[in-house]
């Protein structure tokens, strides 16, 4: 079993500085050692180097379209290469606009993939519905075939075409959805579990329905796109767009444990960790070590313990 770690120090999908330091902060919290302890061969591919494009005027009110488009094109190639080489791939962001390239690259090798988006936000604005213009709030709109005729041609993105069906996507953790996004979710009939749904159903039932929705017809590779702001800000304060009332530690870990148990996790993004935004060093440390915990859990670390190294009582 081998894991590829891909760092994507990129922040131009939103307006706050510092999220480009996410990959280093998550590595410094001990990621490689934790995964090695799980008996993986860990291949750390290091960080991608993103070009800063000089001439990159706004498209409508969307900043840095070509810079974000180019970064995602590069990332797509890297993810596609890692998946093609047989690794389970962990993409460390960076902001959530990077999911465009990550999911696209994954789909190059696994065209039948399904997508689980764990986030406070739906990130499904189009440039026409987006209140902020920020591309990290629009990633899903670039992926969905069902929105093709609602998406203008954004400069920087001509290298890709939407490929995902609305029925191949499930959201978990939503609690800050823009009006335009809500219309899209309802019109396309996208399966989502808001924090209210989690309150009502419990996380166990939410995961049961999620995996049933995506996998009942056939087993296929899972792309897990995990925005750290899905967690409650008391647990993950070092992030750019925190929203109160998020996932508890146990709910978040249950999500990743259940995904691991399918045996189908193929690529995981961990995004929006911004180590410059914690109020204290402890706040930053809490956020980065939480990121390591969800990754380890998605890759098979269990709360009940395991006996990989010693199959018999020594
Ligand atoms: N919905 C808001 C927007 O479109 C916030 C998006 C936040 N996205 C994120 N990946 N943290 O700007
Ligand atoms: Mn900096
Ligand atoms: Mn978010
Ligand atoms: Mn997000």
PDB file of N, CA, C and O in Angstrom, residues 67-122:
ATOM      1  N   UNK A  67      -4.385  32.657 -13.260  1.00  0.00           N
ATOM      2  CA  UNK A  67      -3.453  32.088 -12.270  1.00  0.00           C
ATOM      3  C   UNK A  67      -4.057  30.844 -11.627  1.00  0.00           C
ATOM      4  O   UNK A  67      -3.390  29.817 -11.463  1.00  0.00           O
ATOM      5  N   UNK A  68      -5.354  30.926 -11.282  1.00  0.00           N
ATOM      6  CA  UNK A  68      -6.031  29.769 -10.668  1.00  0.00           C
ATOM      7  C   UNK A  68      -6.184  28.649 -11.696  1.00  0.00           C
ATOM      8  O   UNK A  68      -5.958  27.473 -11.386  1.00  0.00           O
ATOM      9  N   UNK A  69      -6.524  29.008 -12.935  1.00  0.00           N
ATOM     10  CA  UNK A  69      -6.687  28.003 -13.982  1.00  0.00           C
ATOM     11  C   UNK A  69      -5.389  27.258 -14.239  1.00  0.00           C
ATOM     12  O   UNK A  69      -5.359  26.021 -14.303  1.00  0.00           O
ATOM     13  N   UNK A  70      -4.290  28.006 -14.344  1.00  0.00           N
ATOM     14  CA  UNK A  70      -2.991  27.400 -14.618  1.00  0.00           C
ATOM     15  C   UNK A  70      -2.532  26.510 -13.460  1.00  0.00           C
ATOM     16  O   UNK A  70      -2.006  25.419 -13.661  1.00  0.00           O
ATOM     17  N   UNK A  71      -2.733  26.983 -12.242  1.00  0.00           N
ATOM     18  CA  UNK A  71      -2.339  26.190 -11.065  1.00  0.00           C
ATOM     19  C   UNK A  71      -3.080  24.853 -11.059  1.00  0.00           C
ATOM     20  O   UNK A  71      -2.500  23.799 -10.780  1.00  0.00           O
ATOM     21  N   UNK A  72      -4.346  24.908 -11.391  1.00  0.00           N
ATOM     22  CA  UNK A  72      -5.145  23.683 -11.385  1.00  0.00           C
ATOM     23  C   UNK A  72      -4.769  22.741 -12.523  1.00  0.00           C
ATOM     24  O   UNK A  72      -4.830  21.521 -12.373  1.00  0.00           O
ATOM     25  N   UNK A  73      -4.351  23.303 -13.637  1.00  0.00           N
ATOM     26  CA  UNK A  73      -3.884  22.469 -14.749  1.00  0.00           C
ATOM     27  C   UNK A  73      -2.636  21.697 -14.333  1.00  0.00           C
ATOM     28  O   UNK A  73      -2.516  20.493 -14.577  1.00  0.00           O
ATOM     29  N   UNK A  74      -1.726  22.391 -13.649  1.00  0.00           N
ATOM     30  CA  UNK A  74      -0.505  21.748 -13.144  1.00  0.00           C
ATOM     31  C   UNK A  74      -0.837  20.668 -12.114  1.00  0.00           C
ATOM     32  O   UNK A  74      -0.319  19.551 -12.158  1.00  0.00           O
ATOM     33  N   UNK A  75      -1.723  21.011 -11.191  1.00  0.00           N
ATOM     34  CA  UNK A  75      -2.106  20.063 -10.143  1.00  0.00           C
ATOM     35  C   UNK A  75      -2.789  18.831 -10.734  1.00  0.00           C
ATOM     36  O   UNK A  75      -2.542  17.699 -10.302  1.00  0.00           O
ATOM     37  N   UNK A  76      -3.635  19.052 -11.733  1.00  0.00           N
ATOM     38  CA  UNK A  76      -4.325  17.957 -12.389  1.00  0.00           C
ATOM     39  C   UNK A  76      -3.329  16.926 -12.921  1.00  0.00           C
ATOM     40  O   UNK A  76      -3.484  15.716 -12.704  1.00  0.00           O
ATOM     41  N   UNK A  77      -2.289  17.405 -13.578  1.00  0.00           N
ATOM     42  CA  UNK A  77      -1.266  16.500 -14.102  1.00  0.00           C
ATOM     43  C   UNK A  77      -0.575  15.723 -12.995  1.00  0.00           C
ATOM     44  O   UNK A  77      -0.310  14.518 -13.128  1.00  0.00           O
ATOM     45  N   UNK A  78      -0.303  16.397 -11.880  1.00  0.00           N
ATOM     46  CA  UNK A  78       0.407  15.744 -10.775  1.00  0.00           C
ATOM     47  C   UNK A  78      -0.470  14.676 -10.117  1.00  0.00           C
ATOM     48  O   UNK A  78      -0.002  13.578  -9.808  1.00  0.00           O
ATOM     49  N   UNK A  79      -1.745  14.989  -9.904  1.00  0.00           N
ATOM     50  CA  UNK A  79      -2.656  14.015  -9.281  1.00  0.00           C
ATOM     51  C   UNK A  79      -2.858  12.832 -10.214  1.00  0.00           C
ATOM     52  O   UNK A  79      -2.807  11.667  -9.791  1.00  0.00           O
ATOM     53  N   UNK A  80      -3.056  13.124 -11.478  1.00  0.00           N
ATOM     54  CA  UNK A  80      -3.241  12.067 -12.458  1.00  0.00           C
ATOM     55  C   UNK A  80      -2.017  11.138 -12.487  1.00  0.00           C
ATOM     56  O   UNK A  80      -2.152   9.908 -12.525  1.00  0.00           O
ATOM     57  N   UNK A  81      -0.828  11.723 -12.416  1.00  0.00           N
ATOM     58  CA  UNK A  81       0.393  10.923 -12.398  1.00  0.00           C
ATOM     59  C   UNK A  81       0.492  10.044 -11.162  1.00  0.00           C
ATOM     60  O   UNK A  81       0.842   8.865 -11.251  1.00  0.00           O
ATOM     61  N   UNK A  82       0.158  10.603 -10.010  1.00  0.00           N
ATOM     62  CA  UNK A  82       0.257   9.844  -8.757  1.00  0.00           C
ATOM     63  C   UNK A  82      -0.762   8.706  -8.726  1.00  0.00           C
ATOM     64  O   UNK A  82      -0.439   7.582  -8.318  1.00  0.00           O
ATOM     65  N   UNK A  83      -1.985   8.974  -9.177  1.00  0.00           N
ATOM     66  CA  UNK A  83      -3.015   7.928  -9.206  1.00  0.00           C
ATOM     67  C   UNK A  83      -2.632   6.861 -10.238  1.00  0.00           C
ATOM     68  O   UNK A  83      -2.745   5.658  -9.972  1.00  0.00           O
ATOM     69  N   UNK A  84      -2.124   7.300 -11.369  1.00  0.00           N
ATOM     70  CA  UNK A  84      -1.705   6.373 -12.414  1.00  0.00           C
ATOM     71  C   UNK A  84      -0.572   5.462 -11.956  1.00  0.00           C
ATOM     72  O   UNK A  84      -0.459   4.317 -12.392  1.00  0.00           O
ATOM     73  N   UNK A  85       0.276   5.973 -11.058  1.00  0.00           N
ATOM     74  CA  UNK A  85       1.385   5.178 -10.526  1.00  0.00           C
ATOM     75  C   UNK A  85       0.924   4.221  -9.429  1.00  0.00           C
ATOM     76  O   UNK A  85       1.733   3.501  -8.853  1.00  0.00           O
ATOM     77  N   UNK A  86      -0.374   4.250  -9.110  1.00  0.00           N
ATOM     78  CA  UNK A  86      -0.917   3.286  -8.161  1.00  0.00           C
ATOM     79  C   UNK A  86      -0.969   3.758  -6.715  1.00  0.00           C
ATOM     80  O   UNK A  86      -1.277   2.976  -5.821  1.00  0.00           O
ATOM     81  N   UNK A  87      -0.665   5.025  -6.491  1.00  0.00           N
ATOM     82  CA  UNK A  87      -0.724   5.541  -5.125  1.00  0.00           C
ATOM     83  C   UNK A  87      -2.125   6.000  -4.756  1.00  0.00           C
ATOM     84  O   UNK A  87      -2.875   6.478  -5.607  1.00  0.00           O
ATOM     85  N   UNK A  88      -2.456   5.885  -3.477  1.00  0.00           N
ATOM     86  CA  UNK A  88      -3.534   6.696  -2.921  1.00  0.00           C
ATOM     87  C   UNK A  88      -2.935   8.078  -2.739  1.00  0.00           C
ATOM     88  O   UNK A  88      -1.826   8.211  -2.243  1.00  0.00           O
ATOM     89  N   UNK A  89      -3.648   9.110  -3.180  1.00  0.00           N
ATOM     90  CA  UNK A  89      -3.039  10.436  -3.241  1.00  0.00           C
ATOM     91  C   UNK A  89      -3.652  11.371  -2.196  1.00  0.00           C
ATOM     92  O   UNK A  89      -4.875  11.466  -2.080  1.00  0.00           O
ATOM     93  N   UNK A  90      -2.788  12.038  -1.414  1.00  0.00           N
ATOM     94  CA  UNK A  90      -3.230  13.057  -0.467  1.00  0.00           C
ATOM     95  C   UNK A  90      -2.755  14.404  -0.984  1.00  0.00           C
ATOM     96  O   UNK A  90      -1.550  14.656  -1.094  1.00  0.00           O
ATOM     97  N   UNK A  91      -3.708  15.289  -1.317  1.00  0.00           N
ATOM     98  CA  UNK A  91      -3.367  16.620  -1.810  1.00  0.00           C
ATOM     99  C   UNK A  91      -3.533  17.619  -0.667  1.00  0.00           C
ATOM    100  O   UNK A  91      -4.626  17.787  -0.128  1.00  0.00           O
ATOM    101  N   UNK A  92      -2.434  18.277  -0.306  1.00  0.00           N
ATOM    102  CA  UNK A  92      -2.475  19.262   0.767  1.00  0.00           C
ATOM    103  C   UNK A  92      -2.569  20.671   0.177  1.00  0.00           C
ATOM    104  O   UNK A  92      -1.658  21.114  -0.533  1.00  0.00           O
ATOM    105  N   UNK A  93      -3.685  21.384   0.485  1.00  0.00           N
ATOM    106  CA  UNK A  93      -3.803  22.776   0.029  1.00  0.00           C
ATOM    107  C   UNK A  93      -3.222  23.701   1.070  1.00  0.00           C
ATOM    108  O   UNK A  93      -2.840  23.271   2.151  1.00  0.00           O
ATOM    109  N   UNK A  94      -3.200  24.937   0.752  1.00  0.00           N
ATOM    110  CA  UNK A  94      -3.854  25.588  -0.348  1.00  0.00           C
ATOM    111  C   UNK A  94      -5.364  25.755  -0.155  1.00  0.00           C
ATOM    112  O   UNK A  94      -5.980  25.202   0.721  1.00  0.00           O
ATOM    113  N   UNK A  95      -5.896  26.664  -0.987  1.00  0.00           N
ATOM    114  CA  UNK A  95      -7.331  26.938  -0.895  1.00  0.00           C
ATOM    115  C   UNK A  95      -8.137  25.928  -1.714  1.00  0.00           C
ATOM    116  O   UNK A  95      -7.579  25.149  -2.495  1.00  0.00           O
ATOM    117  N   UNK A  96      -9.468  25.967  -1.544  1.00  0.00           N
ATOM    118  CA  UNK A  96     -10.314  24.912  -2.094  1.00  0.00           C
ATOM    119  C   UNK A  96     -10.521  25.011  -3.606  1.00  0.00           C
ATOM    120  O   UNK A  96     -11.094  24.098  -4.203  1.00  0.00           O
ATOM    121  N   UNK A  97     -10.054  26.096  -4.246  1.00  0.00           N
ATOM    122  CA  UNK A  97     -10.126  26.120  -5.716  1.00  0.00           C
ATOM    123  C   UNK A  97      -9.294  24.973  -6.293  1.00  0.00           C
ATOM    124  O   UNK A  97      -9.522  24.524  -7.411  1.00  0.00           O
ATOM    125  N   UNK A  98      -8.328  24.477  -5.510  1.00  0.00           N
ATOM    126  CA  UNK A  98      -7.457  23.392  -5.969  1.00  0.00           C
ATOM    127  C   UNK A  98      -8.202  22.095  -6.216  1.00  0.00           C
ATOM    128  O   UNK A  98      -7.685  21.197  -6.898  1.00  0.00           O
ATOM    129  N   UNK A  99      -9.395  21.968  -5.682  1.00  0.00           N
ATOM    130  CA  UNK A  99     -10.164  20.745  -5.935  1.00  0.00           C
ATOM    131  C   UNK A  99     -10.508  20.606  -7.413  1.00  0.00           C
ATOM    132  O   UNK A  99     -10.713  19.491  -7.903  1.00  0.00           O
ATOM    133  N   UNK A 100     -10.549  21.712  -8.134  1.00  0.00           N
ATOM    134  CA  UNK A 100     -10.843  21.626  -9.575  1.00  0.00           C
ATOM    135  C   UNK A 100      -9.798  20.740 -10.253  1.00  0.00           C
ATOM    136  O   UNK A 100     -10.124  19.760 -10.922  1.00  0.00           O
ATOM    137  N   UNK A 101      -8.535  21.065 -10.047  1.00  0.00           N
ATOM    138  CA  UNK A 101      -7.461  20.293 -10.677  1.00  0.00           C
ATOM    139  C   UNK A 101      -7.301  18.912 -10.070  1.00  0.00           C
ATOM    140  O   UNK A 101      -6.997  17.947 -10.769  1.00  0.00           O
ATOM    141  N   UNK A 102      -7.518  18.829  -8.764  1.00  0.00           N
ATOM    142  CA  UNK A 102      -7.350  17.543  -8.102  1.00  0.00           C
ATOM    143  C   UNK A 102      -8.387  16.531  -8.587  1.00  0.00           C
ATOM    144  O   UNK A 102      -8.047  15.405  -8.959  1.00  0.00           O
ATOM    145  N   UNK A 103      -9.651  16.933  -8.610  1.00  0.00           N
ATOM    146  CA  UNK A 103     -10.700  16.007  -9.060  1.00  0.00           C
ATOM    147  C   UNK A 103     -10.545  15.733 -10.562  1.00  0.00           C
ATOM    148  O   UNK A 103     -10.710  14.600 -11.017  1.00  0.00           O
ATOM    149  N   UNK A 104     -10.185  16.760 -11.324  1.00  0.00           N
ATOM    150  CA  UNK A 104     -10.018  16.566 -12.771  1.00  0.00           C
ATOM    151  C   UNK A 104      -8.895  15.578 -13.065  1.00  0.00           C
ATOM    152  O   UNK A 104      -9.032  14.676 -13.905  1.00  0.00           O
ATOM    153  N   UNK A 105      -7.775  15.734 -12.364  1.00  0.00           N
ATOM    154  CA  UNK A 105      -6.652  14.820 -12.566  1.00  0.00           C
ATOM    155  C   UNK A 105      -6.999  13.399 -12.152  1.00  0.00           C
ATOM    156  O   UNK A 105      -6.636  12.428 -12.820  1.00  0.00           O
ATOM    157  N   UNK A 106      -7.724  13.287 -11.041  1.00  0.00           N
ATOM    158  CA  UNK A 106      -8.182  11.978 -10.576  1.00  0.00           C
ATOM    159  C   UNK A 106      -9.067  11.320 -11.636  1.00  0.00           C
ATOM    160  O   UNK A 106      -8.946  10.126 -11.929  1.00  0.00           O
ATOM    161  N   UNK A 107      -9.947  12.124 -12.228  1.00  0.00           N
ATOM    162  CA  UNK A 107     -10.898  11.597 -13.214  1.00  0.00           C
ATOM    163  C   UNK A 107     -10.208  11.152 -14.504  1.00  0.00           C
ATOM    164  O   UNK A 107     -10.744  10.312 -15.241  1.00  0.00           O
ATOM    165  N   UNK A 108      -9.021  11.695 -14.778  1.00  0.00           N
ATOM    166  CA  UNK A 108      -8.266  11.226 -15.945  1.00  0.00           C
ATOM    167  C   UNK A 108      -8.057   9.710 -15.850  1.00  0.00           C
ATOM    168  O   UNK A 108      -8.149   9.003 -16.842  1.00  0.00           O
ATOM    169  N   UNK A 109      -7.752   9.255 -14.639  1.00  0.00           N
ATOM    170  CA  UNK A 109      -7.520   7.827 -14.447  1.00  0.00           C
ATOM    171  C   UNK A 109      -8.756   7.065 -14.010  1.00  0.00           C
ATOM    172  O   UNK A 109      -8.874   5.869 -14.269  1.00  0.00           O
ATOM    173  N   UNK A 110      -9.641   7.734 -13.327  1.00  0.00           N
ATOM    174  CA  UNK A 110     -10.836   7.083 -12.784  1.00  0.00           C
ATOM    175  C   UNK A 110     -12.072   7.859 -13.216  1.00  0.00           C
ATOM    176  O   UNK A 110     -12.653   8.599 -12.421  1.00  0.00           O
ATOM    177  N   UNK A 111     -12.499   7.691 -14.467  1.00  0.00           N
ATOM    178  CA  UNK A 111     -13.628   8.484 -14.963  1.00  0.00           C
ATOM    179  C   UNK A 111     -14.940   8.189 -14.231  1.00  0.00           C
ATOM    180  O   UNK A 111     -15.865   8.998 -14.306  1.00  0.00           O
ATOM    181  N   UNK A 112     -15.002   7.071 -13.517  1.00  0.00           N
ATOM    182  CA  UNK A 112     -16.247   6.745 -12.812  1.00  0.00           C
ATOM    183  C   UNK A 112     -16.187   7.122 -11.330  1.00  0.00           C
ATOM    184  O   UNK A 112     -16.977   6.638 -10.532  1.00  0.00           O
ATOM    185  N   UNK A 113     -15.289   8.005 -10.954  1.00  0.00           N
ATOM    186  CA  UNK A 113     -15.139   8.383  -9.539  1.00  0.00           C
ATOM    187  C   UNK A 113     -16.404   9.053  -9.008  1.00  0.00           C
ATOM    188  O   UNK A 113     -17.231   9.577  -9.767  1.00  0.00           O
ATOM    189  N   UNK A 114     -16.559   9.026  -7.688  1.00  0.00           N
ATOM    190  CA  UNK A 114     -17.598   9.813  -7.029  1.00  0.00           C
ATOM    191  C   UNK A 114     -16.923  10.750  -6.032  1.00  0.00           C
ATOM    192  O   UNK A 114     -15.764  10.547  -5.659  1.00  0.00           O
ATOM    193  N   UNK A 115     -17.661  11.795  -5.642  1.00  0.00           N
ATOM    194  CA  UNK A 115     -17.050  12.892  -4.889  1.00  0.00           C
ATOM    195  C   UNK A 115     -17.811  13.136  -3.592  1.00  0.00           C
ATOM    196  O   UNK A 115     -19.030  13.340  -3.599  1.00  0.00           O
ATOM    197  N   UNK A 116     -17.083  13.098  -2.479  1.00  0.00           N
ATOM    198  CA  UNK A 116     -17.654  13.447  -1.180  1.00  0.00           C
ATOM    199  C   UNK A 116     -16.997  14.750  -0.740  1.00  0.00           C
ATOM    200  O   UNK A 116     -15.771  14.819  -0.615  1.00  0.00           O
ATOM    201  N   UNK A 117     -17.838  15.783  -0.559  1.00  0.00           N
ATOM    202  CA  UNK A 117     -17.337  17.137  -0.288  1.00  0.00           C
ATOM    203  C   UNK A 117     -17.715  17.508   1.144  1.00  0.00           C
ATOM    204  O   UNK A 117     -18.878  17.748   1.437  1.00  0.00           O
ATOM    205  N   UNK A 118     -16.728  17.485   2.038  1.00  0.00           N
ATOM    206  CA  UNK A 118     -16.971  17.761   3.452  1.00  0.00           C
ATOM    207  C   UNK A 118     -16.566  19.204   3.711  1.00  0.00           C
ATOM    208  O   UNK A 118     -15.384  19.560   3.573  1.00  0.00           O
ATOM    209  N   UNK A 119     -17.545  20.055   4.068  1.00  0.00           N
ATOM    210  CA  UNK A 119     -17.294  21.504   4.029  1.00  0.00           C
ATOM    211  C   UNK A 119     -18.446  22.232   4.720  1.00  0.00           C
ATOM    212  O   UNK A 119     -19.593  21.764   4.694  1.00  0.00           O
ATOM    213  N   UNK A 120     -18.151  23.385   5.321  1.00  0.00           N
ATOM    214  CA  UNK A 120     -19.224  24.283   5.767  1.00  0.00           C
ATOM    215  C   UNK A 120     -19.943  24.905   4.572  1.00  0.00           C
ATOM    216  O   UNK A 120     -21.094  25.324   4.677  1.00  0.00           O
ATOM    217  N   UNK A 121     -19.215  24.966   3.447  1.00  0.00           N
ATOM    218  CA  UNK A 121     -19.692  25.671   2.251  1.00  0.00           C
ATOM    219  C   UNK A 121     -19.918  24.695   1.100  1.00  0.00           C
ATOM    220  O   UNK A 121     -19.273  23.646   1.037  1.00  0.00           O
ATOM    221  N   UNK A 122     -20.781  25.081   0.157  1.00  0.00           N
ATOM    222  CA  UNK A 122     -21.050  24.206  -0.978  1.00  0.00           C
ATOM    223  C   UNK A 122     -20.068  24.443  -2.129  1.00  0.00           C
ATOM    224  O   UNK A 122     -19.929  23.589  -3.006  1.00  0.00           O
TER     225      UNK A 122
END
